[in-house]
Amino acid sequence: MVIVYNFPTKGGNNLSLPEHVCLSIDENIRKENYKSTKLKLYFEFGRSLLRYIIGFLLDIDPSKVIFCYGPRGKPHFIDIDGREPIHFNLSNTEGLVSIAVSLDHTVGIDAERLSATSFDDLHALTLSELEQNSFKRIPDADRGNAFLQLWTRKEALLKAAGTGLSDDLKKYDVLKNEGHKVQIHSHSGQKEDRFFDLNTFILDGSHIVSVAHRPGAILEFVSPSNLPWRCQEQSLQPLETCRASWRYGGSPFFNSEALS
């Protein structure tokens, strides 16, 4: 199972940070590298929420959660007590923090605010030939959001695989949902194939979110009003209930004709 948490941040206003959660030294350094106060707050808010979620799931003090980082910068949880591994990924964009958690398989998540921007200058750099051809069937008014659908799916896929956006985005076709293969180098230096499914959904008509996960995994969504801990007791105020339009197994901006 993959649990997806979505937290609207309302443009950075009225974010109530949890008490008694201390970010690590490296997290505070990363926070200070952001130039604007708003981005610093987004980072602190997202990492605090991530610590609360892991702390709740593993029954440990959120401030005691220790992260390490893979060769491409993906964070991992270190459990010195030998508990079952927990996999997670976080996406922080304007107006939304999204977190995906799984107890049995690596996950990736990416969220972006819907936009009327066409992103034409990025198509040749990021889209496969099949995806670029599919754009010819997309109305001009939808092309910006159609691009964001593909972008979030590719980023979620590569984040799940642990390669990050340093990989060649054009070699991945992510129009369909099932059986996406990512070839990565194992610890022994050999290449190995890993497979993921993708789901994309629209949240509150304002954001598009894509999740990459183990094939066949069940997705469960948690909104701020249904957090797995007692918000008032931890001084973490729920922001609002997410009104989501879930669009499983399909493409919000690409119809079946465009996929053929």
Coordinates of C-alpha atoms in Angstrom, one line a residue:
M1 CA 0.0 0.0 0.0
V2 CA 1.1 3.6 -0.7
I3 CA -0.3 6.4 1.5
V4 CA -0.4 9.8 -0.2
Y5 CA -0.7 12.9 2.0
N6 CA -1.6 16.3 0.5
F7 CA -1.3 19.5 2.5
P8 CA -2.4 22.8 0.9
T9 CA -0.1 25.6 2.0
K10 CA -2.2 28.6 0.9
G11 CA 0.7 30.5 -0.6
G12 CA 2.7 30.2 2.6
N13 CA 0.2 32.0 4.8
N14 CA -0.9 30.7 8.2
L15 CA 1.3 27.6 8.2
S16 CA 1.2 26.2 11.7
L17 CA 4.5 24.3 12.3
P18 CA 4.5 21.4 14.7
E19 CA 6.0 22.1 18.1
H20 CA 8.8 19.9 19.5
V21 CA 10.1 19.0 16.1
C22 CA 13.7 20.0 15.6
L23 CA 15.2 19.8 12.1
S24 CA 18.6 18.3 11.9
I25 CA 21.8 20.3 11.3
D26 CA 21.9 19.4 7.6
E27 CA 18.2 20.2 7.2
N28 CA 18.7 23.7 8.7
I29 CA 21.6 24.3 6.4
R30 CA 19.5 23.3 3.4
K31 CA 16.7 25.6 4.6
E32 CA 19.1 28.5 4.9
N33 CA 20.2 28.0 1.3
Y34 CA 16.8 29.1 0.1
K35 CA 16.8 32.8 -0.7
S36 CA 13.2 33.7 0.2
T37 CA 11.5 33.4 3.5
K38 CA 8.5 31.7 1.8
L39 CA 10.7 28.9 0.4
K40 CA 12.4 28.5 3.7
L41 CA 9.0 28.1 5.4
Y42 CA 7.8 25.6 2.7
F43 CA 10.9 23.5 3.3
E44 CA 10.6 23.5 7.1
F45 CA 6.9 22.8 6.9
G46 CA 7.4 19.8 4.5
R47 CA 10.2 18.3 6.5
S48 CA 8.3 18.7 9.8
L49 CA 5.3 16.9 8.3
L50 CA 7.5 14.2 6.9
R51 CA 9.0 13.7 10.4
Y52 CA 5.6 13.5 11.9
I53 CA 4.4 10.9 9.4
I54 CA 7.4 8.7 9.9
G55 CA 7.3 9.1 13.6
F56 CA 3.7 8.1 13.7
L57 CA 4.1 5.1 11.5
L58 CA 7.1 3.8 13.4
D59 CA 6.1 5.0 16.9
I60 CA 9.2 7.1 17.4
D61 CA 9.8 10.8 18.4
P62 CA 9.7 12.8 15.1
S63 CA 12.8 14.7 16.2
K64 CA 14.7 11.5 16.4
V65 CA 14.2 10.6 12.8
I66 CA 17.5 10.4 11.0
F67 CA 17.9 10.8 7.2
C68 CA 20.7 9.8 4.9
Y69 CA 21.0 10.6 1.2
G70 CA 21.7 8.4 -1.8
P71 CA 24.3 9.2 -4.5
R72 CA 21.7 11.3 -6.4
G73 CA 20.4 13.1 -3.3
K74 CA 17.3 11.1 -2.5
P75 CA 16.7 10.9 1.3
H76 CA 16.4 7.6 3.1
F77 CA 15.3 6.9 6.7
I78 CA 17.9 5.3 9.0
D79 CA 16.4 3.1 11.7
I80 CA 19.0 2.1 14.2
D81 CA 16.5 -0.2 16.0
G82 CA 16.1 -2.5 13.0
R83 CA 12.5 -1.9 12.2
E84 CA 11.0 -2.7 8.8
P85 CA 12.2 -0.3 6.1
I86 CA 9.9 2.6 5.3
H87 CA 10.0 4.3 1.9
F88 CA 8.9 7.9 1.3
N89 CA 9.2 10.8 -1.1
L90 CA 8.2 14.4 -0.8
S91 CA 7.2 17.1 -3.4
N92 CA 7.0 20.7 -2.4
T93 CA 5.5 23.2 -4.9
E94 CA 3.7 26.5 -4.6
G95 CA 0.5 26.0 -2.6
L96 CA 1.0 22.2 -1.9
V97 CA 3.1 19.7 -0.1
S98 CA 2.6 16.1 -1.2
I99 CA 4.2 13.1 0.6
A100 CA 4.0 9.4 -0.5
V101 CA 4.9 6.7 2.0
S102 CA 5.2 2.9 1.5
L103 CA 6.3 0.2 3.9
D104 CA 7.3 -2.3 1.2
H105 CA 8.5 -0.6 -1.9
T106 CA 10.3 2.6 -3.1
V107 CA 7.9 5.4 -4.2
G108 CA 8.2 8.7 -6.0
I109 CA 5.9 11.7 -6.1
D110 CA 5.8 15.0 -7.9
A111 CA 3.3 17.9 -7.7
E112 CA 3.0 21.0 -9.8
R113 CA 0.6 23.9 -9.9
L114 CA -1.6 23.8 -13.0
S115 CA -0.5 26.5 -15.5
A116 CA -1.5 28.1 -18.8
T117 CA 2.2 28.3 -19.8
S118 CA 2.9 26.2 -22.9
F119 CA 6.4 25.1 -22.0
D120 CA 7.2 24.8 -25.7
D121 CA 10.9 25.4 -25.2
L122 CA 11.1 22.3 -23.0
H123 CA 9.3 19.8 -25.2
A124 CA 12.3 18.8 -27.3
L125 CA 14.4 18.4 -24.2
T126 CA 12.1 16.3 -22.1
L127 CA 9.5 14.5 -24.3
S128 CA 9.9 11.3 -26.3
E129 CA 9.0 11.2 -29.9
L130 CA 5.7 9.5 -29.1
E131 CA 4.8 12.1 -26.5
Q132 CA 5.7 15.0 -28.8
N133 CA 3.5 13.5 -31.5
S134 CA 0.6 13.2 -29.0
F135 CA 0.8 16.9 -28.4
K136 CA -0.4 17.5 -31.9
R137 CA -3.9 16.3 -30.8
I138 CA -4.0 18.4 -27.6
P139 CA -5.9 21.7 -27.8
D140 CA -3.7 24.7 -27.4
A141 CA -5.4 25.7 -24.2
D142 CA -4.6 22.4 -22.6
R143 CA -1.0 22.0 -23.7
G144 CA 0.6 23.6 -20.6
N145 CA -1.2 21.3 -18.2
A146 CA -0.6 18.3 -20.6
F147 CA 3.1 19.0 -20.4
L148 CA 2.9 19.2 -16.6
Q149 CA 1.2 15.8 -16.5
L150 CA 4.1 14.2 -18.4
W151 CA 6.7 16.2 -16.4
T152 CA 5.3 15.1 -13.0
R153 CA 5.0 11.5 -14.1
K154 CA 8.6 11.4 -15.4
E155 CA 9.9 13.1 -12.2
A156 CA 7.9 10.7 -9.9
L157 CA 9.2 7.7 -11.9
L158 CA 12.9 8.8 -11.7
K159 CA 12.5 9.8 -8.0
A160 CA 11.1 6.3 -7.2
A161 CA 14.1 4.7 -9.0
G162 CA 16.5 7.0 -7.2
T163 CA 18.1 8.4 -10.4
G164 CA 16.6 11.9 -10.3
L165 CA 16.3 14.2 -13.2
S166 CA 20.0 13.7 -14.2
D167 CA 18.7 10.9 -16.4
D168 CA 17.6 11.4 -20.0
L169 CA 13.9 12.2 -19.8
K170 CA 13.3 11.7 -23.5
K171 CA 13.8 7.9 -23.2
Y172 CA 10.8 7.4 -21.0
D173 CA 7.3 7.3 -22.4
V174 CA 4.9 7.9 -19.6
L175 CA 1.6 8.4 -21.4
K176 CA 0.3 5.1 -20.1
N177 CA 0.1 3.9 -16.5
E178 CA 1.5 0.4 -16.2
G179 CA 4.8 -1.3 -16.5
H180 CA 7.2 1.6 -16.7
K181 CA 10.8 0.2 -16.7
V182 CA 13.7 2.2 -15.3
Q183 CA 17.2 0.8 -15.7
I184 CA 19.6 1.8 -13.0
H185 CA 23.0 0.7 -11.7
S186 CA 22.9 -1.7 -8.7
H187 CA 25.4 -1.5 -5.8
S188 CA 27.6 -4.0 -7.7
G189 CA 27.8 -1.7 -10.7
Q190 CA 25.6 -3.8 -12.9
K191 CA 22.5 -2.5 -14.6
E192 CA 19.1 -3.7 -13.2
D193 CA 15.6 -3.2 -14.4
R194 CA 12.9 -1.9 -12.0
F195 CA 9.3 -1.6 -12.8
F196 CA 6.7 1.0 -11.6
D197 CA 3.1 1.9 -12.2
L198 CA 2.0 5.6 -12.4
N199 CA -1.1 7.3 -11.2
T200 CA -1.9 11.0 -11.9
F201 CA -4.7 13.0 -10.3
I202 CA -5.9 16.6 -10.1
L203 CA -6.3 18.2 -6.7
D204 CA -8.8 21.0 -6.1
G205 CA -8.5 22.0 -9.7
S206 CA -5.2 23.7 -8.9
H207 CA -2.5 21.1 -8.8
I208 CA -1.5 18.0 -10.7
V209 CA 0.1 15.2 -8.7
S210 CA 1.7 12.0 -10.0
V211 CA 2.8 9.0 -8.0
A212 CA 5.2 6.2 -9.1
H213 CA 4.9 2.9 -7.1
R214 CA 5.2 -0.8 -7.1
P215 CA 3.0 -2.4 -9.8
G216 CA -0.4 -3.3 -8.4
A217 CA 0.0 -1.4 -5.1
I218 CA -3.2 0.2 -3.6
L219 CA -3.1 3.9 -3.1
E220 CA -4.8 5.5 0.0
F221 CA -5.2 9.3 0.2
V222 CA -5.1 11.3 3.5
S223 CA -6.2 14.9 3.6
P224 CA -5.3 17.4 6.4
S225 CA -8.6 16.9 8.2
N226 CA -7.9 13.2 8.5
L227 CA -4.4 13.1 9.7
P228 CA -3.3 9.9 11.5
W229 CA -2.3 11.8 14.7
R230 CA -4.2 14.2 16.9
C231 CA -3.5 17.6 15.3
Q232 CA -4.6 19.8 18.2
E233 CA -2.5 17.9 20.7
Q234 CA 0.6 18.4 18.6
S235 CA -0.2 22.0 17.7
L236 CA -0.4 21.1 14.0
Q237 CA -3.6 22.7 12.7
P238 CA -5.3 21.1 9.7
L239 CA -5.4 23.6 6.9
E240 CA -8.5 22.4 4.9
T241 CA -10.0 19.3 3.5
C242 CA -8.6 18.5 0.1
R243 CA -11.4 18.4 -2.5
A244 CA -9.8 16.0 -5.0
S245 CA -10.8 14.8 -8.4
W246 CA -9.0 11.4 -8.6
R247 CA -8.3 10.3 -12.1
Y248 CA -6.9 6.8 -12.0
G249 CA -5.8 4.7 -14.9
G250 CA -6.3 7.5 -17.3
S251 CA -4.7 10.7 -18.5
P252 CA -6.4 14.0 -17.5
F253 CA -5.2 15.7 -20.6
F254 CA -4.5 12.9 -23.0
N255 CA -7.5 10.9 -24.3
S256 CA -7.3 7.3 -25.7
E257 CA -6.9 8.6 -29.2
A258 CA -3.8 10.5 -28.3
L259 CA -2.3 7.5 -26.7
S260 CA -2.6 5.3 -29.8

